[in-house]
Coordinates of N, CA and C in Angstrom, one line a residue:
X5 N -26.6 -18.4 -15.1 CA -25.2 -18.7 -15.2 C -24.6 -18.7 -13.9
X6 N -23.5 -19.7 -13.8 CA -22.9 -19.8 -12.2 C -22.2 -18.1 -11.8
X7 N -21.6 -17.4 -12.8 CA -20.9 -16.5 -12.4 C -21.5 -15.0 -12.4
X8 N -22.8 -15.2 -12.4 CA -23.9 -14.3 -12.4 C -23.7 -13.8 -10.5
X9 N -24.3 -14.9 -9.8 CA -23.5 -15.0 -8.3 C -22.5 -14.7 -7.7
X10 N -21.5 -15.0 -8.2 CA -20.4 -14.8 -8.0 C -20.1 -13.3 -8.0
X11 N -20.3 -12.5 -9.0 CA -19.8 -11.2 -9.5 C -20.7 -10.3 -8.8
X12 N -22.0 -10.8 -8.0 CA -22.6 -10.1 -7.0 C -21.5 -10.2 -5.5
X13 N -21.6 -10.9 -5.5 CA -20.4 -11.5 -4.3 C -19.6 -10.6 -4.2
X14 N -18.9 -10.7 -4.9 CA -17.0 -10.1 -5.4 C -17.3 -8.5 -5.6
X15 N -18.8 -7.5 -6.2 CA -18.9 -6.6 -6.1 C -19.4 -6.3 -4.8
X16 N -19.8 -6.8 -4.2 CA -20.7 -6.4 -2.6 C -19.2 -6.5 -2.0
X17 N -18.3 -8.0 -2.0 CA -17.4 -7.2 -0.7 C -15.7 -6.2 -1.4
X18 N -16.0 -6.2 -2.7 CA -15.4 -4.5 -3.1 C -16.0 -3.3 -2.0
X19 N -17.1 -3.4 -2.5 CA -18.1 -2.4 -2.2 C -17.8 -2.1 -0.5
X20 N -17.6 -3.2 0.2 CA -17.4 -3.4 1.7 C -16.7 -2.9 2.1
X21 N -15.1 -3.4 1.4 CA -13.7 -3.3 1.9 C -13.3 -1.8 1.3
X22 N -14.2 -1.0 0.5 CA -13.8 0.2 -0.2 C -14.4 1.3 1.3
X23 N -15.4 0.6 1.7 CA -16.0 1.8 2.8 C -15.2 1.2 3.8
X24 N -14.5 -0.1 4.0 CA -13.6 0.2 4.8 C -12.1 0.8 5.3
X25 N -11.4 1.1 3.5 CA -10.5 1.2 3.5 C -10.7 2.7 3.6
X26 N -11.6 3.4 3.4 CA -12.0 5.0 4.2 C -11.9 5.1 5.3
X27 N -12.7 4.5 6.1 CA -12.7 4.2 7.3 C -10.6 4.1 8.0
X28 N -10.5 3.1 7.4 CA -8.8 2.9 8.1 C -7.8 4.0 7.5
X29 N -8.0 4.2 6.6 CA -6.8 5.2 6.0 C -7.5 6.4 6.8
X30 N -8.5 6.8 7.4 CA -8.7 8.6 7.8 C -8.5 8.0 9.7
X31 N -8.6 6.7 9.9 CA -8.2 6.1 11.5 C -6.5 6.2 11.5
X32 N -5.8 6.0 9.9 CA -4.3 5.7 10.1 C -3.8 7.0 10.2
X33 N -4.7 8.0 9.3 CA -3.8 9.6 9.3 C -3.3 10.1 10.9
X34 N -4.5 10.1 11.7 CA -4.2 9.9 13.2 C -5.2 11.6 13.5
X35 N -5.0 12.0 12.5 CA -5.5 13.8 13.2 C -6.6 14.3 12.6
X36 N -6.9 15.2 12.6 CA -8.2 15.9 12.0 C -7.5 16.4 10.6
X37 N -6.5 17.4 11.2 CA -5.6 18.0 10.1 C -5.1 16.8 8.5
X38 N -4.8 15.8 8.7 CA -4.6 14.8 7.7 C -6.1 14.7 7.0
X39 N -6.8 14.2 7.8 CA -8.4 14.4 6.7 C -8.8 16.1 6.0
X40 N -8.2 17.0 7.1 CA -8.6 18.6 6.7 C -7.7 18.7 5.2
X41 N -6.4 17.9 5.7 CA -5.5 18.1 4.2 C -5.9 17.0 2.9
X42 N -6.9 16.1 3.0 CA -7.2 15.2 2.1 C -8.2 15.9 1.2
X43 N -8.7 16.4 2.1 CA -10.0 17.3 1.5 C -9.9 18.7 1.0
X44 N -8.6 19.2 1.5 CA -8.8 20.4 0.7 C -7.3 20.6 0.2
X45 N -6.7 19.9 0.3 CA -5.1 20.4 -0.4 C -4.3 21.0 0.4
X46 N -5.3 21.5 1.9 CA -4.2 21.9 2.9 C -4.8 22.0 3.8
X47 N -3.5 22.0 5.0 CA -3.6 21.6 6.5 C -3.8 22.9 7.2
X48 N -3.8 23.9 6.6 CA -4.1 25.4 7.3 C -5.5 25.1 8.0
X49 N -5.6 26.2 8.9 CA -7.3 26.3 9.4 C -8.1 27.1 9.0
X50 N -7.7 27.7 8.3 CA -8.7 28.6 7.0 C -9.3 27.8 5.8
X51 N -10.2 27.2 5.7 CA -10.6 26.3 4.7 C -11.2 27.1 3.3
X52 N -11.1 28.3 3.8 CA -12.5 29.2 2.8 C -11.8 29.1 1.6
X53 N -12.4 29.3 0.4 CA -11.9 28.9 -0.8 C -10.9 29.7 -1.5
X54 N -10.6 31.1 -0.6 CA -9.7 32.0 -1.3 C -8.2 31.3 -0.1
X55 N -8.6 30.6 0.6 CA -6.9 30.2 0.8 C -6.8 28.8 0.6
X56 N -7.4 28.2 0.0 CA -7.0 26.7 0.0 C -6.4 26.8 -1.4
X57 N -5.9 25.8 -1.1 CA -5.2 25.1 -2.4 C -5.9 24.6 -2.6
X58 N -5.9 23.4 -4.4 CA -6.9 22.8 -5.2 C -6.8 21.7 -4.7
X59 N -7.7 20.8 -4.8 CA -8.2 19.6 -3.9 C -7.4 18.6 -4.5
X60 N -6.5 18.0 -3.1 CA -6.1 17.2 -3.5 C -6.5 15.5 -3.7
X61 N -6.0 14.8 -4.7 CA -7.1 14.2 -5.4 C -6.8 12.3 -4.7
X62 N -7.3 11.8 -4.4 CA -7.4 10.2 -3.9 C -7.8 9.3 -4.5
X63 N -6.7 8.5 -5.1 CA -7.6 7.1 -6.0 C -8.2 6.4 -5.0
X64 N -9.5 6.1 -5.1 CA -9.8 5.1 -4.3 C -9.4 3.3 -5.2
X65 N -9.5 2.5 -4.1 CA -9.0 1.3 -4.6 C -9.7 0.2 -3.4
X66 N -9.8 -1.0 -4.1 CA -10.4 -2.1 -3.4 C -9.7 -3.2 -3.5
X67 N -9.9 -3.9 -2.3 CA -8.7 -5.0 -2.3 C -9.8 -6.6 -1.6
X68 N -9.3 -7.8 -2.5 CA -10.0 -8.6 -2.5 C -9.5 -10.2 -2.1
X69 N -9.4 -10.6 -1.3 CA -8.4 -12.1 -1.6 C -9.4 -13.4 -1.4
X70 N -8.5 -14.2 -1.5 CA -9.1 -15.7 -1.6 C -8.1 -16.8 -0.5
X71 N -9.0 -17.5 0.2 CA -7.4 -18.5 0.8 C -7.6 -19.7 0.1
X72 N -9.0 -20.0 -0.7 CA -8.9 -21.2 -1.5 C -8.8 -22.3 -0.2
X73 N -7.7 -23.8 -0.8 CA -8.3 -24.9 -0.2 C -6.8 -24.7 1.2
X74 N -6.0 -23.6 1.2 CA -5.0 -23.5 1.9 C -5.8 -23.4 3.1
X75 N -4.4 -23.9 4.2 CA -4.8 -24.1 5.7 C -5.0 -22.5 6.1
X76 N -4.3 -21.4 5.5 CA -3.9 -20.0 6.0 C -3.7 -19.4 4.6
X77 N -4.1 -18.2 4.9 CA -3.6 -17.2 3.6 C -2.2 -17.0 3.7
X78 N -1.3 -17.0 2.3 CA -0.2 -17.0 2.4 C -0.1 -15.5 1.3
X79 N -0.9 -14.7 1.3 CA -1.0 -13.6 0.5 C -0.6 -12.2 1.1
X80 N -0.2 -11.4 0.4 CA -0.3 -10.2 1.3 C -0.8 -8.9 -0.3
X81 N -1.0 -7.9 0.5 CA -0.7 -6.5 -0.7 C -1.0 -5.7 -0.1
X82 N -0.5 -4.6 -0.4 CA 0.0 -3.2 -0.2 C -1.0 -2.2 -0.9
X83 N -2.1 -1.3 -0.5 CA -2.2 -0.3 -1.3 C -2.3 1.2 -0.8
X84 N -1.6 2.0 -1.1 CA -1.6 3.3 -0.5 C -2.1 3.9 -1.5
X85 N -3.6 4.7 -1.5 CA -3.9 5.0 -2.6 C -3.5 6.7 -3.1
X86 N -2.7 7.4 -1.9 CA -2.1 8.0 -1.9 C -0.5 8.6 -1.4
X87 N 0.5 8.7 -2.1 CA 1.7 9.2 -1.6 C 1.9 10.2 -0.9
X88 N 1.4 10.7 -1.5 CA 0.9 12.6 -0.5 C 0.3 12.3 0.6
X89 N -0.4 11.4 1.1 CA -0.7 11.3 2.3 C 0.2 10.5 3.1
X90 N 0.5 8.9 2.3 CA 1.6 8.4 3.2 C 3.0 9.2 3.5
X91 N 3.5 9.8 2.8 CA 4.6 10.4 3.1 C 4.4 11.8 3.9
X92 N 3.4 12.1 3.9 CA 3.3 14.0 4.8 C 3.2 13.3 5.9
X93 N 4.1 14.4 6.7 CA 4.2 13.9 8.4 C 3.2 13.8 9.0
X94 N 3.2 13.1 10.0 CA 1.9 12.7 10.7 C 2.1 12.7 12.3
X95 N 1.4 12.8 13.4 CA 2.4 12.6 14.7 C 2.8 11.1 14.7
X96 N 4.4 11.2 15.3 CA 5.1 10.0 15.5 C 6.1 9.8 14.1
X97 N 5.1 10.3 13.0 CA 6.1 10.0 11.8 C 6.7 11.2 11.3
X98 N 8.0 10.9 11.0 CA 8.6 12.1 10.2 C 8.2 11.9 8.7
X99 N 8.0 13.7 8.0 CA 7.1 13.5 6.8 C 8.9 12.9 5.7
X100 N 8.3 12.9 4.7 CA 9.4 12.7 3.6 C 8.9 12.7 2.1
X101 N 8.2 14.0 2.5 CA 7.3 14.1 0.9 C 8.2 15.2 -0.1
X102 N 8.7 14.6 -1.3 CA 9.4 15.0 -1.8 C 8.7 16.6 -3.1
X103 N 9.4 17.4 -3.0 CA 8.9 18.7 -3.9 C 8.3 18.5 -4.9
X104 N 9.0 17.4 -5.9 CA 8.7 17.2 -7.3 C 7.4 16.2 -7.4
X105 N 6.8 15.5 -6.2 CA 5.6 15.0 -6.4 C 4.3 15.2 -6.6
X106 N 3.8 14.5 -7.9 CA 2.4 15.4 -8.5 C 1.2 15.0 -7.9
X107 N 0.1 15.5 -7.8 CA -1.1 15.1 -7.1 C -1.6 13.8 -7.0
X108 N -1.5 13.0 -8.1 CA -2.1 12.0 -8.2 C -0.8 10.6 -8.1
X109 N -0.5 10.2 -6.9 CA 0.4 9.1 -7.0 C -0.3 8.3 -5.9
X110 N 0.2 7.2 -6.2 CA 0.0 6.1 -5.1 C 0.6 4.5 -5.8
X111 N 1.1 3.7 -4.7 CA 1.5 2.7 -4.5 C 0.7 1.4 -4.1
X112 N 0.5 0.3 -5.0 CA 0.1 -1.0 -5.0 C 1.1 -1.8 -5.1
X113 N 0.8 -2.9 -4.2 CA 1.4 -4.3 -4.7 C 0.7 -5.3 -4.0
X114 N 0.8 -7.0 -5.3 CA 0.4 -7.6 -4.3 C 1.3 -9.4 -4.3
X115 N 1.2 -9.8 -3.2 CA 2.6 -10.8 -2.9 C 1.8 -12.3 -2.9
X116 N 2.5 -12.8 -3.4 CA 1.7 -14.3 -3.9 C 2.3 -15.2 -3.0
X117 N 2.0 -15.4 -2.1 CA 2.8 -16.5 -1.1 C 3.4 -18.0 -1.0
X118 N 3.9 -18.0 -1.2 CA 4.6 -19.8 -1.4 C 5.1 -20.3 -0.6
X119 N 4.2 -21.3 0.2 CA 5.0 -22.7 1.2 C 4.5 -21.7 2.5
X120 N 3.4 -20.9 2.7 CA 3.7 -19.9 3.8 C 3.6 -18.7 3.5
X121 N 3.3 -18.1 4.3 CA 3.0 -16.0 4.2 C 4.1 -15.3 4.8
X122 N 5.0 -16.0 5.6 CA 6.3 -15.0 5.9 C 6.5 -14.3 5.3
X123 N 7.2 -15.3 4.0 CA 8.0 -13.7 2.8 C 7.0 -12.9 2.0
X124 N 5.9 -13.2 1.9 CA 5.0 -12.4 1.4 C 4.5 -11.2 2.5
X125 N 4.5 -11.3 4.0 CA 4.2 -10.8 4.7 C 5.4 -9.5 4.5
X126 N 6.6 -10.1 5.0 CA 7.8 -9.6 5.5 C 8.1 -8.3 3.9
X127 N 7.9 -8.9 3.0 CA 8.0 -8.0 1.5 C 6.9 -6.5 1.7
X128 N 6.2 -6.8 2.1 CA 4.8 -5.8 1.6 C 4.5 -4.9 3.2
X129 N 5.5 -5.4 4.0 CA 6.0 -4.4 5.1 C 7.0 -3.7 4.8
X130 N 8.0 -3.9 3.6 CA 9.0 -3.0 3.8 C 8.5 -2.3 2.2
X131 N 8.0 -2.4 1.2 CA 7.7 -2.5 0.0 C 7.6 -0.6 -0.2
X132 N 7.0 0.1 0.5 CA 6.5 1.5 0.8 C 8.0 2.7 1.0
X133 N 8.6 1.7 2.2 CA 9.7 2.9 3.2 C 11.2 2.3 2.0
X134 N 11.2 1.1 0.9 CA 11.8 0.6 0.3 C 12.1 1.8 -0.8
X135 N 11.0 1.5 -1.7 CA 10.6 2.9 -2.6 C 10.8 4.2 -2.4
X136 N 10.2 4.7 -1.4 CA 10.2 6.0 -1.3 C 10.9 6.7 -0.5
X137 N 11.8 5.6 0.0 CA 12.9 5.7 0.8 C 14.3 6.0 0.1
X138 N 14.4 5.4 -1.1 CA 15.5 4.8 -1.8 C 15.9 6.4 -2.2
X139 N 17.3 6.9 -2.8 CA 18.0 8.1 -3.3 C 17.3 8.3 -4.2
X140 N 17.1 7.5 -5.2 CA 16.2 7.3 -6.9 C 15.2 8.5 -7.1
X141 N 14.5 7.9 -5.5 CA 13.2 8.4 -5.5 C 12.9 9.9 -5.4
X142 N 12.1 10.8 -6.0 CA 11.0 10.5 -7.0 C 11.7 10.6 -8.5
X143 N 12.8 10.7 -8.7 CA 13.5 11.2 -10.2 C 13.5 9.6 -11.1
X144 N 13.9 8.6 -10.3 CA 13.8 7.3 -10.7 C 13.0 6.0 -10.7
X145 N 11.8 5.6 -10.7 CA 11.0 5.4 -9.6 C 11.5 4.1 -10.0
X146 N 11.6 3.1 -11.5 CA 12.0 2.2 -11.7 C 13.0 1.8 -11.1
X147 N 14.4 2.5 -11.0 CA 15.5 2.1 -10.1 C 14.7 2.1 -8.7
X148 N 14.2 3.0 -8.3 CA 13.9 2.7 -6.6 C 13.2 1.3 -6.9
X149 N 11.9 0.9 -7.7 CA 11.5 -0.3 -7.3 C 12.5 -1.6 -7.5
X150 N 12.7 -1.6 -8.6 CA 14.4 -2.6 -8.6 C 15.0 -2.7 -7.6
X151 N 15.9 -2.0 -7.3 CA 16.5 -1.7 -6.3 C 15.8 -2.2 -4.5
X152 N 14.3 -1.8 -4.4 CA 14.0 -1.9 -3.4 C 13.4 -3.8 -3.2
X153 N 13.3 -4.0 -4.5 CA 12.9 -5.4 -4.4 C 14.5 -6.4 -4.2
X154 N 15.3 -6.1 -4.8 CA 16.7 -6.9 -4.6 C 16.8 -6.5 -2.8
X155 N 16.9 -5.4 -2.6 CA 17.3 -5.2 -1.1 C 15.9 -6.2 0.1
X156 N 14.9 -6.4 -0.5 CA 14.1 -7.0 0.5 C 14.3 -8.8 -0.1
X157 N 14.8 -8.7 -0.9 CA 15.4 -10.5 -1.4 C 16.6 -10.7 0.0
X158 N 17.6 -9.6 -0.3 CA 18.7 -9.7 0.7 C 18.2 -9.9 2.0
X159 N 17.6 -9.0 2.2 CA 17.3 -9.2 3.5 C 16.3 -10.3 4.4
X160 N 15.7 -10.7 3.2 CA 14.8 -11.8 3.9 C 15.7 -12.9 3.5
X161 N 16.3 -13.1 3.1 CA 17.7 -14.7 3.1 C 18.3 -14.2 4.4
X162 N 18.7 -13.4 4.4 CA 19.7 -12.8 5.6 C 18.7 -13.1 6.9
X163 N 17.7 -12.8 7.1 CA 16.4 -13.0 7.8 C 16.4 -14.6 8.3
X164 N 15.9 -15.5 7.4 CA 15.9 -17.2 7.2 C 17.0 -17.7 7.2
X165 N 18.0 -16.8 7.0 CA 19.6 -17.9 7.4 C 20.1 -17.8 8.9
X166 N 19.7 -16.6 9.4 CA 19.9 -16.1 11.2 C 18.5 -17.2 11.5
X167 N 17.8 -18.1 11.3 CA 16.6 -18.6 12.1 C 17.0 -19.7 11.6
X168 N 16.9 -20.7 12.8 CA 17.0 -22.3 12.3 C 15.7 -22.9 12.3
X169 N 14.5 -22.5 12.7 CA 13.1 -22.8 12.2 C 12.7 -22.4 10.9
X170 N 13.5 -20.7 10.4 CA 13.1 -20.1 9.2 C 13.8 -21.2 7.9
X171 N 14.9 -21.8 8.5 CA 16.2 -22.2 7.7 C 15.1 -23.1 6.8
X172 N 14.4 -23.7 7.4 CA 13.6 -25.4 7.4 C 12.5 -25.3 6.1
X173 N 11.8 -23.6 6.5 CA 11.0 -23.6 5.5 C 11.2 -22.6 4.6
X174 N 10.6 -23.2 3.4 CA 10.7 -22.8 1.9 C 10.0 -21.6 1.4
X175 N 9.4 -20.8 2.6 CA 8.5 -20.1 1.4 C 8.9 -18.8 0.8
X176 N 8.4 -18.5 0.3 CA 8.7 -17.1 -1.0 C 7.7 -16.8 -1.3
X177 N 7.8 -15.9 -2.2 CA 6.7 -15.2 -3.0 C 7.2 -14.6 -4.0
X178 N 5.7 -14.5 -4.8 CA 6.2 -13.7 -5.9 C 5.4 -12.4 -6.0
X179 N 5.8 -11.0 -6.7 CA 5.1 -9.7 -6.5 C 5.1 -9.4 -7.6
X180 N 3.6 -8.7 -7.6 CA 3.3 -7.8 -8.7 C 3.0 -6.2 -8.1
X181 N 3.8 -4.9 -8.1 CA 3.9 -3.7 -7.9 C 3.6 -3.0 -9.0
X182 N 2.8 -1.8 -9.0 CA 2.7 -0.7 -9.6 C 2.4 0.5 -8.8
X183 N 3.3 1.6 -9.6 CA 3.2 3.4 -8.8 C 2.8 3.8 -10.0
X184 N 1.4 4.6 -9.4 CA 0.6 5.4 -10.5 C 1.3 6.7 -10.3
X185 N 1.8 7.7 -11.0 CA 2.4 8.7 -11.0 C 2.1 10.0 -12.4
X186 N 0.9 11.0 -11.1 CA 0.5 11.9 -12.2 C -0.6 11.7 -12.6

């Protein structure tokens, strides 16, 4: 069967991009302490089992695209497979991890690009600090994503109307988002 091939394919570079997305998410934490806190629920230096907290827990996730017969990928997506890690401060970043957040969250999305990868690009850069940025957040998550997708509509018209190159071209995108929570 032709798709016999194929599904070897598509599981081998899962399989790739999953040992690479280990790889970049423990390169993006920046410290030892971010992996010390992945692995045991906390950033103390006492690891021994009577001071740690319960392990905190990481969806892993794999990310796959296609450019097909296009000149350029006009795709983008987002996946944080943890909130607790993107939001705990890190050097350079200030944290913004909220009290009421439970162990298991994280943020996906992914941007279908039309006429071009700008707005799909430009979306799935702000898509993260959008959400979890928003007042909503964590009591409302639906209003925060509402809310953070109209505010990245505005801004990217506001974006292509200041550019007389951007004026010219048409592209957009469309998004599919989900926050696993809990």
């Amino acid at each position: 069967m032709v798709l016999e091939p194929f599904k070897a394919v598509t599981a081998k570079r899962l399989e790739d991009v999953s040992r690479r997305l280990d790889c970049e998410q423990l390169k993006d934490q920046g410290t030892a302490k971010a992996v010390q806190f992945a692995a045991s629920g906390s950033d103390s230096e006492d690891v021994s089992p009577k001071a740690s907290s319960p392990r905190h827990t990481i969806i892993r996730s794999g990310h796959a695209a296609e450019q097909g017969q296009r000149r350029k990928m006009e795709d983008a997506a987002v996946f944080h497979d943890s909130l607790v890690l993107s939001l705990t401060p890190a050097p350079g970043r200030p944290g913004r991890l909220p009290d009421t957040i439970p162990d298991v969250t994280a943020l996906y999305a992914v941007f279908d690009g039309h006429c071009g990868s700008h707005a799909a690009e430009f979306a799935s850069a702000r898509i993260l600090e959008g959400v979890t940025g928003h007042t909503c957040f964590p009591a409302d998550i639906g209003a925060s994503m509402a809310d953070t997708f109209l505010q990245i509509d505005r801004d990217y018209l506001a974006a292509i109307s200041s550019s007389a190159a951007a004026a010219r071209d048409s592209a957009g995108t469309t998004a599919l988002a989900a926050v696993v929570w809990g």
